[in-house]
PDB file of C-alpha atoms and ligand atoms in Angstrom:
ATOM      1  CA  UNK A  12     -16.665  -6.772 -23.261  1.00 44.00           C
ATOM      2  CA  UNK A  13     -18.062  -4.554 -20.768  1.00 43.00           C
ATOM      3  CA  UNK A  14     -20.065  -1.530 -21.509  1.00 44.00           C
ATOM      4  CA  UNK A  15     -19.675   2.253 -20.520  1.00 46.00           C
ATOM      5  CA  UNK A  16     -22.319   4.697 -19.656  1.00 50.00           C
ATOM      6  CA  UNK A  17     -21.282   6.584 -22.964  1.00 52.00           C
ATOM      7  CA  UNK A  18     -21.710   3.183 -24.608  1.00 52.00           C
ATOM      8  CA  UNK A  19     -17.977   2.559 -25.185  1.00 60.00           C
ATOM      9  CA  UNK A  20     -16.392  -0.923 -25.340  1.00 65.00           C
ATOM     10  CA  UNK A  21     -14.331  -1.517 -22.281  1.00 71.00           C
ATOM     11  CA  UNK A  22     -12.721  -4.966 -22.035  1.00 73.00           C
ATOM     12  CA  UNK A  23     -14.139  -6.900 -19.029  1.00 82.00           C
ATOM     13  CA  UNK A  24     -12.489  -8.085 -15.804  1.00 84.00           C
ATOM     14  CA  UNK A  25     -12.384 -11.742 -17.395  1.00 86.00           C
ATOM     15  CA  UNK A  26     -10.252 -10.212 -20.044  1.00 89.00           C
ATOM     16  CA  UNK A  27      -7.250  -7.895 -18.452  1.00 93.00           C
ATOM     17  CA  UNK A  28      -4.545  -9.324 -16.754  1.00 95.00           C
ATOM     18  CA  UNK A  29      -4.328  -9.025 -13.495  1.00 97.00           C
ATOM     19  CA  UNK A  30      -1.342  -7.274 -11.682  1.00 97.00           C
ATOM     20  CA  UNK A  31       0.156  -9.266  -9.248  1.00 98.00           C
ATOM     21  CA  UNK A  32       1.666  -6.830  -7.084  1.00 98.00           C
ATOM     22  CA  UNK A  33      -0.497  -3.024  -6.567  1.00 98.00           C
ATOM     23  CA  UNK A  34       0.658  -0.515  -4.745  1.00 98.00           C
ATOM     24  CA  UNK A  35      -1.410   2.455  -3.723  1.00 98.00           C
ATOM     25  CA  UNK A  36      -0.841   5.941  -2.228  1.00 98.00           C
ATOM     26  CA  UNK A  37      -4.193   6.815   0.086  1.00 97.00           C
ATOM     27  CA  UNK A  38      -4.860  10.325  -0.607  1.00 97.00           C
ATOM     28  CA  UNK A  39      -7.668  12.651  -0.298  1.00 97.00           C
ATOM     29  CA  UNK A  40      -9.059  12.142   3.149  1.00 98.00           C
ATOM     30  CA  UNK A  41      -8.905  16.047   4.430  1.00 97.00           C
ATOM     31  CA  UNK A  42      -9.760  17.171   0.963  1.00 98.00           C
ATOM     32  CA  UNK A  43     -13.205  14.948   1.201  1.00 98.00           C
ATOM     33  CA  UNK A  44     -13.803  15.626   4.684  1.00 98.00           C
ATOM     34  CA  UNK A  45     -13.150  19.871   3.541  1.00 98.00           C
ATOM     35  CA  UNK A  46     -15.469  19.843   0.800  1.00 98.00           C
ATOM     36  CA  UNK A  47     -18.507  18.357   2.848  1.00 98.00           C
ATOM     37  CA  UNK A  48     -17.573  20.989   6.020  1.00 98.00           C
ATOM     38  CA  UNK A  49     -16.369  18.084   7.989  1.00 98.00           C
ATOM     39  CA  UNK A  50     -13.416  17.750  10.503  1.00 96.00           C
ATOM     40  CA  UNK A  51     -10.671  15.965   9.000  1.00 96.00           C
ATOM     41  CA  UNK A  52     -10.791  13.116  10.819  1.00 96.00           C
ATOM     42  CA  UNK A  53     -13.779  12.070   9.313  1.00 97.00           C
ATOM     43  CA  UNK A  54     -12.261  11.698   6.084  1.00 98.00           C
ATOM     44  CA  UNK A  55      -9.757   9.350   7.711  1.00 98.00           C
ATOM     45  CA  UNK A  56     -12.466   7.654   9.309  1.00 98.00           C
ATOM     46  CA  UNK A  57     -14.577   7.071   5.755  1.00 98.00           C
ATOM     47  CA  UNK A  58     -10.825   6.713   4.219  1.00 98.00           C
ATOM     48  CA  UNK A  59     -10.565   2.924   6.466  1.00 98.00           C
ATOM     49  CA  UNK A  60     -14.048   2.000   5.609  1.00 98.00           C
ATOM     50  CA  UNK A  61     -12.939   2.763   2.086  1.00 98.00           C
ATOM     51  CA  UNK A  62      -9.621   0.695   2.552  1.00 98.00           C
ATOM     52  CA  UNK A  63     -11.591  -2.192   4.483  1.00 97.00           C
ATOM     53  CA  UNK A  64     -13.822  -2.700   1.249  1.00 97.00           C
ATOM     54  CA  UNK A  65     -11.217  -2.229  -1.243  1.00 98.00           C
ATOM     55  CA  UNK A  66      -8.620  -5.339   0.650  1.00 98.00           C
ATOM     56  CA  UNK A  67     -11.959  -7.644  -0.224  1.00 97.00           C
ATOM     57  CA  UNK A  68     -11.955  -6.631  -3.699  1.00 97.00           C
ATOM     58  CA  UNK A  69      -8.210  -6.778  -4.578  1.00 98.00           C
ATOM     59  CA  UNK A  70      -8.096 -10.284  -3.094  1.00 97.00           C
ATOM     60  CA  UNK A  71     -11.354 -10.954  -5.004  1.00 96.00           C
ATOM     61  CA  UNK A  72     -10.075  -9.527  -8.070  1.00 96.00           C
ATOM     62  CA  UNK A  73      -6.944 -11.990  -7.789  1.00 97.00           C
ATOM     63  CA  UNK A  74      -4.161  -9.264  -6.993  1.00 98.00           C
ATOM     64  CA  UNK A  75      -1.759 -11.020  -4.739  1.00 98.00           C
ATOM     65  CA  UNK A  76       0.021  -8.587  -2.920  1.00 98.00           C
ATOM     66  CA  UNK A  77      -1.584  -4.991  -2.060  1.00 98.00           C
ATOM     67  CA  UNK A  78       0.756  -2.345  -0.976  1.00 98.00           C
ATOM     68  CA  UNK A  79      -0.910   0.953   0.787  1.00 98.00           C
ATOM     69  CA  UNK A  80       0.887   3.434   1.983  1.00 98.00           C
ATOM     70  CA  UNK A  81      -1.275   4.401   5.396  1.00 94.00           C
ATOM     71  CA  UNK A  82       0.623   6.896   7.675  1.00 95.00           C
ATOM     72  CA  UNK A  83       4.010   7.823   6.204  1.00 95.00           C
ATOM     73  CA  UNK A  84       6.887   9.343   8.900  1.00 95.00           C
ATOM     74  CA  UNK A  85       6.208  12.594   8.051  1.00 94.00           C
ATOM     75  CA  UNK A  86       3.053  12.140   8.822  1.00 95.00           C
ATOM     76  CA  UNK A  87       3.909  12.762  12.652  1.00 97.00           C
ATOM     77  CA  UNK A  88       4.049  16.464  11.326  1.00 96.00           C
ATOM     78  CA  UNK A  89       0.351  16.747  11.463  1.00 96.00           C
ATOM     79  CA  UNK A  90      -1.430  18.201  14.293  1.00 95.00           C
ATOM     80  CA  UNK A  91      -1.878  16.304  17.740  1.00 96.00           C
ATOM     81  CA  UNK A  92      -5.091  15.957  17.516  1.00 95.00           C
ATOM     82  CA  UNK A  93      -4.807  14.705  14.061  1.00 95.00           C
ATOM     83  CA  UNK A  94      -2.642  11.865  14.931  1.00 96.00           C
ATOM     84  CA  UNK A  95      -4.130  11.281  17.725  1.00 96.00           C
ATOM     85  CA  UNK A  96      -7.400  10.294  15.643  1.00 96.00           C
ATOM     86  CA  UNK A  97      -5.311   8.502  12.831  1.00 97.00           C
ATOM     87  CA  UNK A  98      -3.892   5.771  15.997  1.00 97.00           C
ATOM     88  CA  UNK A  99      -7.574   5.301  17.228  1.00 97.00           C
ATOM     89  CA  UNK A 100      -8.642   4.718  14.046  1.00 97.00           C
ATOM     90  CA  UNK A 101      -5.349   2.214  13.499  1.00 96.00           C
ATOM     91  CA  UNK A 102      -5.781   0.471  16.912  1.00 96.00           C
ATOM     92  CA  UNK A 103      -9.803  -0.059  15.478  1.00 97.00           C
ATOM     93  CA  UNK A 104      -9.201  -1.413  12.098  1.00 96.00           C
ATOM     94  CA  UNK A 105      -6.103  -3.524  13.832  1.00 95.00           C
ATOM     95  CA  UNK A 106      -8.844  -5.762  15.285  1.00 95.00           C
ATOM     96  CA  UNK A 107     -11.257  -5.451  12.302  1.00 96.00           C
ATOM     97  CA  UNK A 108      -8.710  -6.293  10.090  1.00 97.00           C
ATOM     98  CA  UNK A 109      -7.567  -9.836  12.139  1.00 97.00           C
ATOM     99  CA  UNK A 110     -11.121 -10.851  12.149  1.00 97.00           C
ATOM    100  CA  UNK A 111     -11.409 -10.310   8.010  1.00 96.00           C
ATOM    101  CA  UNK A 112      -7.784 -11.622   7.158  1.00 97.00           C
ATOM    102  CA  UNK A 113      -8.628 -15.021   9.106  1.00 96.00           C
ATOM    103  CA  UNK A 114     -12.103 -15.126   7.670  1.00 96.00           C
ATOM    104  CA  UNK A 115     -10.203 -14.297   4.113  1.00 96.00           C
ATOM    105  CA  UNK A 116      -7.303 -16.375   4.239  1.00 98.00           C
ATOM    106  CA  UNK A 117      -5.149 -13.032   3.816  1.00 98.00           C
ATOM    107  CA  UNK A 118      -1.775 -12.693   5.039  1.00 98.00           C
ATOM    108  CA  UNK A 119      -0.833  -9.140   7.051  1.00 98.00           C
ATOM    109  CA  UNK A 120       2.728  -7.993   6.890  1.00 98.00           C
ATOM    110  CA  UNK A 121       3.755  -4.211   8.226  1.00 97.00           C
ATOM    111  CA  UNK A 122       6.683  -2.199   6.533  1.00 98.00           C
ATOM    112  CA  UNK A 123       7.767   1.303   8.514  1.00 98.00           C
ATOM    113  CA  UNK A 124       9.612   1.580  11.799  1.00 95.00           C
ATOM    114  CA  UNK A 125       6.584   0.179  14.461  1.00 92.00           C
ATOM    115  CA  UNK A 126       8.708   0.856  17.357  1.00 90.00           C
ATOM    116  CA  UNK A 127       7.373   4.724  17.340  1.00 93.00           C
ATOM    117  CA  UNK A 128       3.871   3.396  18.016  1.00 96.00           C
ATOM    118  CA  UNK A 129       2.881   2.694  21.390  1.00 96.00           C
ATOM    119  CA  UNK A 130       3.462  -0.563  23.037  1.00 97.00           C
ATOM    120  CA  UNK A 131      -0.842  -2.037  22.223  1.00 96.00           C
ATOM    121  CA  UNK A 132      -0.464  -1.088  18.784  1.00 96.00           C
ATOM    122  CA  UNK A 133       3.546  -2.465  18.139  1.00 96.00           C
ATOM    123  CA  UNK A 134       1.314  -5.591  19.767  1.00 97.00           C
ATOM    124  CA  UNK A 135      -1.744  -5.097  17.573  1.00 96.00           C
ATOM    125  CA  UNK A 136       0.969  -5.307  14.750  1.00 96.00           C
ATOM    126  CA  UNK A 137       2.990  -8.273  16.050  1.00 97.00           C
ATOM    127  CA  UNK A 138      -0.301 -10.023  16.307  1.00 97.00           C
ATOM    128  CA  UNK A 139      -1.949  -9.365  12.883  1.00 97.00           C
ATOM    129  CA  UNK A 140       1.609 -10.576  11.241  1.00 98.00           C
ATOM    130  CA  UNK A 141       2.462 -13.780  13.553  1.00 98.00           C
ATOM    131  CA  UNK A 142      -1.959 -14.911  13.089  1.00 98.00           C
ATOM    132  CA  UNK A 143      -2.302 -14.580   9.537  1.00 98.00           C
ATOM    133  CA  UNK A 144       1.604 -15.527   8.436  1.00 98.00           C
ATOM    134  CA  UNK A 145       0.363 -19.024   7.218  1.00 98.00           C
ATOM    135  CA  UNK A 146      -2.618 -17.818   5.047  1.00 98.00           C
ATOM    136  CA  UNK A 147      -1.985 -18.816   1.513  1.00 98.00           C
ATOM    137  CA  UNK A 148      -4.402 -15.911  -0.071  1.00 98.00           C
ATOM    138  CA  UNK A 149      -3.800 -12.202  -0.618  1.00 98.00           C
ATOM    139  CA  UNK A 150      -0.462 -10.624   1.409  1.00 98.00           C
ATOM    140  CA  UNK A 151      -1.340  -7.488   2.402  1.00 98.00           C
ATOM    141  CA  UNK A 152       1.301  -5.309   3.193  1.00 98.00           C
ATOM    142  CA  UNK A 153       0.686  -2.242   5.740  1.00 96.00           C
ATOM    143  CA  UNK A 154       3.379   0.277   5.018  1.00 98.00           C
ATOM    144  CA  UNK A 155       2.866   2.403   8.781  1.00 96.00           C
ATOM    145  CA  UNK A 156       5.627   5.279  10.007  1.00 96.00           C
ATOM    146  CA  UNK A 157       7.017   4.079   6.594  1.00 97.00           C
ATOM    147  CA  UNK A 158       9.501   6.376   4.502  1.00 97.00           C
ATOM    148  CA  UNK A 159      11.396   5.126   1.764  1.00 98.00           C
ATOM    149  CA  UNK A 160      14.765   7.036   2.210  1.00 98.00           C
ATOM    150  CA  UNK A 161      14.341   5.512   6.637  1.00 97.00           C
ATOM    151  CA  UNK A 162      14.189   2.045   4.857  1.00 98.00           C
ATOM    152  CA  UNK A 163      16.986   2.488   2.726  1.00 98.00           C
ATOM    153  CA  UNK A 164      18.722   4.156   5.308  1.00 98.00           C
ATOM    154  CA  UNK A 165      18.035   1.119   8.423  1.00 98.00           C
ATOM    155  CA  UNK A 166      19.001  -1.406   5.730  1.00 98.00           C
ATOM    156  CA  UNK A 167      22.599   0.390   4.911  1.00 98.00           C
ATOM    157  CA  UNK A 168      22.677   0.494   8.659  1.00 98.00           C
ATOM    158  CA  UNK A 169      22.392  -3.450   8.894  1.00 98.00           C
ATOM    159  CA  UNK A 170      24.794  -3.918   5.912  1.00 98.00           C
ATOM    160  CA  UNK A 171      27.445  -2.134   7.181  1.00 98.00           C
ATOM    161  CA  UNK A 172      26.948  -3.740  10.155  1.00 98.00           C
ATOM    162  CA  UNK A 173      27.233  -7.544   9.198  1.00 98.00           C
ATOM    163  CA  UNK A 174      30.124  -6.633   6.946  1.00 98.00           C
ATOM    164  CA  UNK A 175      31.822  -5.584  10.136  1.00 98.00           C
ATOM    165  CA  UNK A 176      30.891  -8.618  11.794  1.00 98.00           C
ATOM    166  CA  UNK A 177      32.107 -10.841   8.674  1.00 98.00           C
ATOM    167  CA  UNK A 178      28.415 -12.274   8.020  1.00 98.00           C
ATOM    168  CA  UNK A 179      28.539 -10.052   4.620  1.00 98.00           C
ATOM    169  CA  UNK A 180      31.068  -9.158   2.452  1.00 98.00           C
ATOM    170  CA  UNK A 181      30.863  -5.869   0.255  1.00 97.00           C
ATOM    171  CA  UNK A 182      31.956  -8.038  -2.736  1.00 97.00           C
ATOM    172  CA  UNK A 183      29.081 -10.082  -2.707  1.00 97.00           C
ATOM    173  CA  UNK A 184      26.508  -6.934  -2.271  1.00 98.00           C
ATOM    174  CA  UNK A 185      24.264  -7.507  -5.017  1.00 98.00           C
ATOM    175  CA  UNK A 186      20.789  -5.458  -6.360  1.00 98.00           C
ATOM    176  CA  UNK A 187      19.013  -8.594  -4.565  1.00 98.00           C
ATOM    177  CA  UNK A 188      21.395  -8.583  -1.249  1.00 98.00           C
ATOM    178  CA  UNK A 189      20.303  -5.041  -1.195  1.00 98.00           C
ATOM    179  CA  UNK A 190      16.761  -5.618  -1.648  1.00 98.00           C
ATOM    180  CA  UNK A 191      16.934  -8.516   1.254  1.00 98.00           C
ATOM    181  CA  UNK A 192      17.718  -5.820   3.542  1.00 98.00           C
ATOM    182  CA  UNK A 193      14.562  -4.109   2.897  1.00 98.00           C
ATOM    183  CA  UNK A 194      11.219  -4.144   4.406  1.00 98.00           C
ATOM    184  CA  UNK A 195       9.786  -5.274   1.678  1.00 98.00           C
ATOM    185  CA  UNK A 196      12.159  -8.700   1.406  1.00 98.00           C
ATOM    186  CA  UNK A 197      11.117 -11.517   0.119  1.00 98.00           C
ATOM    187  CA  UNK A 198       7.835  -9.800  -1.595  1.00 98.00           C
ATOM    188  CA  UNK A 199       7.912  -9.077  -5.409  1.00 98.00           C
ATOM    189  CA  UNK A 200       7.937  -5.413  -6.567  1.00 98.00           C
ATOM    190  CA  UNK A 201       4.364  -3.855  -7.472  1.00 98.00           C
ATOM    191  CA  UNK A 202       3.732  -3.679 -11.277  1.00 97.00           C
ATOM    192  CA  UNK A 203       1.187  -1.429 -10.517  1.00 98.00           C
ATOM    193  CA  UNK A 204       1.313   2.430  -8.264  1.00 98.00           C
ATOM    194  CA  UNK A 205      -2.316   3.890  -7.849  1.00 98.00           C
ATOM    195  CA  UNK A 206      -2.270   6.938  -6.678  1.00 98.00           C
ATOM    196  CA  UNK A 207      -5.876   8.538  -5.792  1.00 98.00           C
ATOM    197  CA  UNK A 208      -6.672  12.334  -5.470  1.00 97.00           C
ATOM    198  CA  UNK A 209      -4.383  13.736  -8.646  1.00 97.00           C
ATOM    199  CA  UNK A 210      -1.109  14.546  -7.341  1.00 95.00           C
ATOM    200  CA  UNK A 211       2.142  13.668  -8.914  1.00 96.00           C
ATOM    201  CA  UNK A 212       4.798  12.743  -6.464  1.00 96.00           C
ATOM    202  CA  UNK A 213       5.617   9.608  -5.156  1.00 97.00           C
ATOM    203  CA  UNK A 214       6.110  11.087  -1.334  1.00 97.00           C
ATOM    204  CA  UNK A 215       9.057   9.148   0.041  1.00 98.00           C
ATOM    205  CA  UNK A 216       7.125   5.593  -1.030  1.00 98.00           C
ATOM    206  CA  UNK A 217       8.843   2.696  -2.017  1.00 98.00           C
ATOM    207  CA  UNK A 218      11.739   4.451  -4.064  1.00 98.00           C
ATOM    208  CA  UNK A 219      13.609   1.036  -4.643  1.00 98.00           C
ATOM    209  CA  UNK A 220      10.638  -0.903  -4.997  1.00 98.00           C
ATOM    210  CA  UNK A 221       8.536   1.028  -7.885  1.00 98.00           C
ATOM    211  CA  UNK A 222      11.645   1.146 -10.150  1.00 97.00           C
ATOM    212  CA  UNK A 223       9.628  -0.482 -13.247  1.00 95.00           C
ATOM    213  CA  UNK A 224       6.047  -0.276 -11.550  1.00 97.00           C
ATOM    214  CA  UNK A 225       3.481   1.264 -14.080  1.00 96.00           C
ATOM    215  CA  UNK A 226       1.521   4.358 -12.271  1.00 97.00           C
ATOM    216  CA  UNK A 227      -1.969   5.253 -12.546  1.00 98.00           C
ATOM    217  CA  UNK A 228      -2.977   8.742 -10.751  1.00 98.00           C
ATOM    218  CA  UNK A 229      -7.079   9.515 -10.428  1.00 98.00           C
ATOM    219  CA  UNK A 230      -8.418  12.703  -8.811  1.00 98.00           C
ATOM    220  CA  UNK A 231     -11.003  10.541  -7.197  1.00 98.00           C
ATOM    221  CA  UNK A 232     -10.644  11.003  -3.386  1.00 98.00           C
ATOM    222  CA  UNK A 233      -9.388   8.141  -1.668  1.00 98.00           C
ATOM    223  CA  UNK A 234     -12.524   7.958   0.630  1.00 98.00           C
ATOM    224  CA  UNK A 235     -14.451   7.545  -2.939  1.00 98.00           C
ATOM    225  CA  UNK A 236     -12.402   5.010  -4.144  1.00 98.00           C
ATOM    226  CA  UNK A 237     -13.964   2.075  -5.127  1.00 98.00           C
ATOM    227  CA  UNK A 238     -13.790  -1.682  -7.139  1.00 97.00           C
ATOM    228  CA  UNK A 239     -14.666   0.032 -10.272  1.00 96.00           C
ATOM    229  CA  UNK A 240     -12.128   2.852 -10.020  1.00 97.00           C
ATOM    230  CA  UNK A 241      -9.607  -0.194  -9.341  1.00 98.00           C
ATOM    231  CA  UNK A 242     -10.870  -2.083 -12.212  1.00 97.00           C
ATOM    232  CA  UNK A 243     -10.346   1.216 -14.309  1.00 96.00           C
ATOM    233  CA  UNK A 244      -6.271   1.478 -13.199  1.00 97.00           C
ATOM    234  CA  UNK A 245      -6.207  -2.315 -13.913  1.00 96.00           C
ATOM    235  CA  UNK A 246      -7.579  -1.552 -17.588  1.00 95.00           C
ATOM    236  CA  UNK A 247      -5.089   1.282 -17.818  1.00 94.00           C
ATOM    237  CA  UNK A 248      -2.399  -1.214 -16.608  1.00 95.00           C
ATOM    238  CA  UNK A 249      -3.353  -3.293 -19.721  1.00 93.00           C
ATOM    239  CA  UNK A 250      -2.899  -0.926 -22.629  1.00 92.00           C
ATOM    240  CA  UNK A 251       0.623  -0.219 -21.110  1.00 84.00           C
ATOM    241  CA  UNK A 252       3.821  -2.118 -22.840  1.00 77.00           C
ATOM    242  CA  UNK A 253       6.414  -3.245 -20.078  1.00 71.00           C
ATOM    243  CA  UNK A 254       9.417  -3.152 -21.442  1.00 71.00           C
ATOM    244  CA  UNK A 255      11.931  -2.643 -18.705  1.00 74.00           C
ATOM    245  CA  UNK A 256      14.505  -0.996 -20.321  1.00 76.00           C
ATOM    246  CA  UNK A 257      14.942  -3.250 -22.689  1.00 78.00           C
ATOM    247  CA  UNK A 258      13.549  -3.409 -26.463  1.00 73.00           C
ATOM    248  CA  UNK A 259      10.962  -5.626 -26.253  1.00 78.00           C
ATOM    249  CA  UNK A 260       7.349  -5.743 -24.739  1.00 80.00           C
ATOM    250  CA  UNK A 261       7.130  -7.827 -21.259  1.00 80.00           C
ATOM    251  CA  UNK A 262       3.305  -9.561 -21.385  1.00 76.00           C
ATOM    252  CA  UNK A 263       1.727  -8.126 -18.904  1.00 75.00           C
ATOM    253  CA  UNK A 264       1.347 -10.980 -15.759  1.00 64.00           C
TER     254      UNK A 264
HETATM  255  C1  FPP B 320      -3.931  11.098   3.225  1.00 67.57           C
HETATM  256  O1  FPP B 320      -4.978  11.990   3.157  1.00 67.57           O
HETATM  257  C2  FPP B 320      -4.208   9.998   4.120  1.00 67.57           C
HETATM  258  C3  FPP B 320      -3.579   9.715   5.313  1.00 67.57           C
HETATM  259  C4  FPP B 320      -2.496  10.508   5.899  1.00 67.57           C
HETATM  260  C5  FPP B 320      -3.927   8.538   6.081  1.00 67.57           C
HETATM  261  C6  FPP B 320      -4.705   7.570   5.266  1.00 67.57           C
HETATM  262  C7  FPP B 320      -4.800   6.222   5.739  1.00 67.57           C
HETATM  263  C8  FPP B 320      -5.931   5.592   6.032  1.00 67.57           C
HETATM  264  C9  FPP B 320      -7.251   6.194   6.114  1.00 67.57           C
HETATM  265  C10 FPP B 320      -5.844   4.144   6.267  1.00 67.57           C
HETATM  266  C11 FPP B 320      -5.782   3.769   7.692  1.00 67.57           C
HETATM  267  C12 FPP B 320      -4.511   4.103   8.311  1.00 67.57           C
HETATM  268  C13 FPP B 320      -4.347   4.278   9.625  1.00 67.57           C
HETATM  269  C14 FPP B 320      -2.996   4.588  10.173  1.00 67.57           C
HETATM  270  C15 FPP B 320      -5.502   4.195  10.538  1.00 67.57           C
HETATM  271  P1  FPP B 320      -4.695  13.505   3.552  1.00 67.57           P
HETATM  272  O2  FPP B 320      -5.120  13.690   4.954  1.00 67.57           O
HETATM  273  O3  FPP B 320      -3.273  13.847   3.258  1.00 67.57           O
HETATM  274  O4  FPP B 320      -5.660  14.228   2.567  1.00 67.57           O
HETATM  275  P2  FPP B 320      -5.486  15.685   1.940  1.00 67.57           P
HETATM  276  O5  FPP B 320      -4.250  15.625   1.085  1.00 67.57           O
HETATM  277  O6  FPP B 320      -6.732  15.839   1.141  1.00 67.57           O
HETATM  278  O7  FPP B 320      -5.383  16.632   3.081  1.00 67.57           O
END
């Protein structure tokens, strides 16, 4: 057992269960940057450094597939200059993040429309997926111009489309033919939603996806975010019973 300051037992790393799929909501950045009389951009720009460290310590940890949700397709709303900052920052950590995923055996895959981006970054992208594809370790999964409701919406869009063209039939559209269609196919739900800097809303993020997910919101600021503050959601992860929907508890994995 591990010890807190206030000399409570807290159940060690060795001794939780570790979530196999976490998903995690990135918020915080202008509210850091606001309280320390910085531009907001440098909350974004302390908010990657945070993110860099934390994909080393969820593949450490033994999480197998991380979810964040980095630049959402409302995000687009934001000021020029804003976005502007948040693509340099992107086409930075693009090539950061290719160095550490081969050095880490990690696995990149994007969700989100990339097409928006310009044509180095939809390359950037293309790159980090079709380099790392055959690493066996961590899959981490960028979700970039993502919105749940445009996912849903471009995979309807493709169903109805091969039913038209006889590859699908609506009889055989199942919950798992559905979730095919997704972004997300092929990857395991999260069991696990961290959301950072206290608000309660899952903003447009994988709707399907986080039907039985567990959630853990912290009013730490994402730029603060650290291993122990994951290690805390994981403990909180533990004392929850999964039962999904049904009567009896689900161990946790
Ligand atoms: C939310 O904070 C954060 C974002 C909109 C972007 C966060 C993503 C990263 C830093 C990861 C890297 C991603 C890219 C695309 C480079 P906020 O600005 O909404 O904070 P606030 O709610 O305190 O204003």
């Amino acid at each position: 057992m591990g010890k807190t300051t206030a000399g409570e037992q807290q159940p060690d790393l060795r001794e939780l269960a570790v979530p196999a799929h976490v998903a995690m909501i990135l918020d915080g950045n202008g509210r850091w940057a606001k309280k320390r009389g910085l531009p907001r951009q440098m909350g974004h720009k302390k908010g990657c450094e945070t993110l860099e460290q934390i994909i080393g310590d969820a593949a450490e940890i033994g999480i197998r597939y991380l979810t964040v949700y980095a630049f959402s397709t409302e995000n687009w709303r934001r000021p020029e200059d804003e976005v502007g900052a948040l693509m340099q920052l992107f086409r930075y950590y693009a090539k950061r993040l290719l160095k550490r995923a081969r050095e880490n055996n990690i696995r990149v895959k994007m969700i989100g429309e990339r097409h928006r981006f310009s044509p180095d970054l939809v390359e950037a992208i293309n790159m980090l997926e079709r380099e790392t594809k055959d690493n066996t370790g961590m899959t981490f999964i960028f979700a970039v111009n993502y919105g749940s409701r445009d996912e849903i919406t471009r995979a309807v869009r493709r169903m109805v489309s091969d039913c038209q063209s006889g590859t699908l039939s609506p009889a055989s559209i199942t919950e798992e033919c559905v979730a095919s269609y997704l972004d997300t196919a092929g990857i395991p739900d999260p069991d696990l939603l961290i959301r950072t800097s206290g608000e309660l809303r899952l903003s447009n993020f994988l709707l399907w996806q986080l039907a039985y997910a567990e959630f853990y919101v912290t009013d730490c600021l994402w730029p603060d975010f650290n291993r122990e503050e994951l290690v805390e959601a994981i403990r909180h992860y533990n004392k929850r019973e999964r039962r999904f929907g049904g009567v009896t508890a689900v161990p946790n994995k």
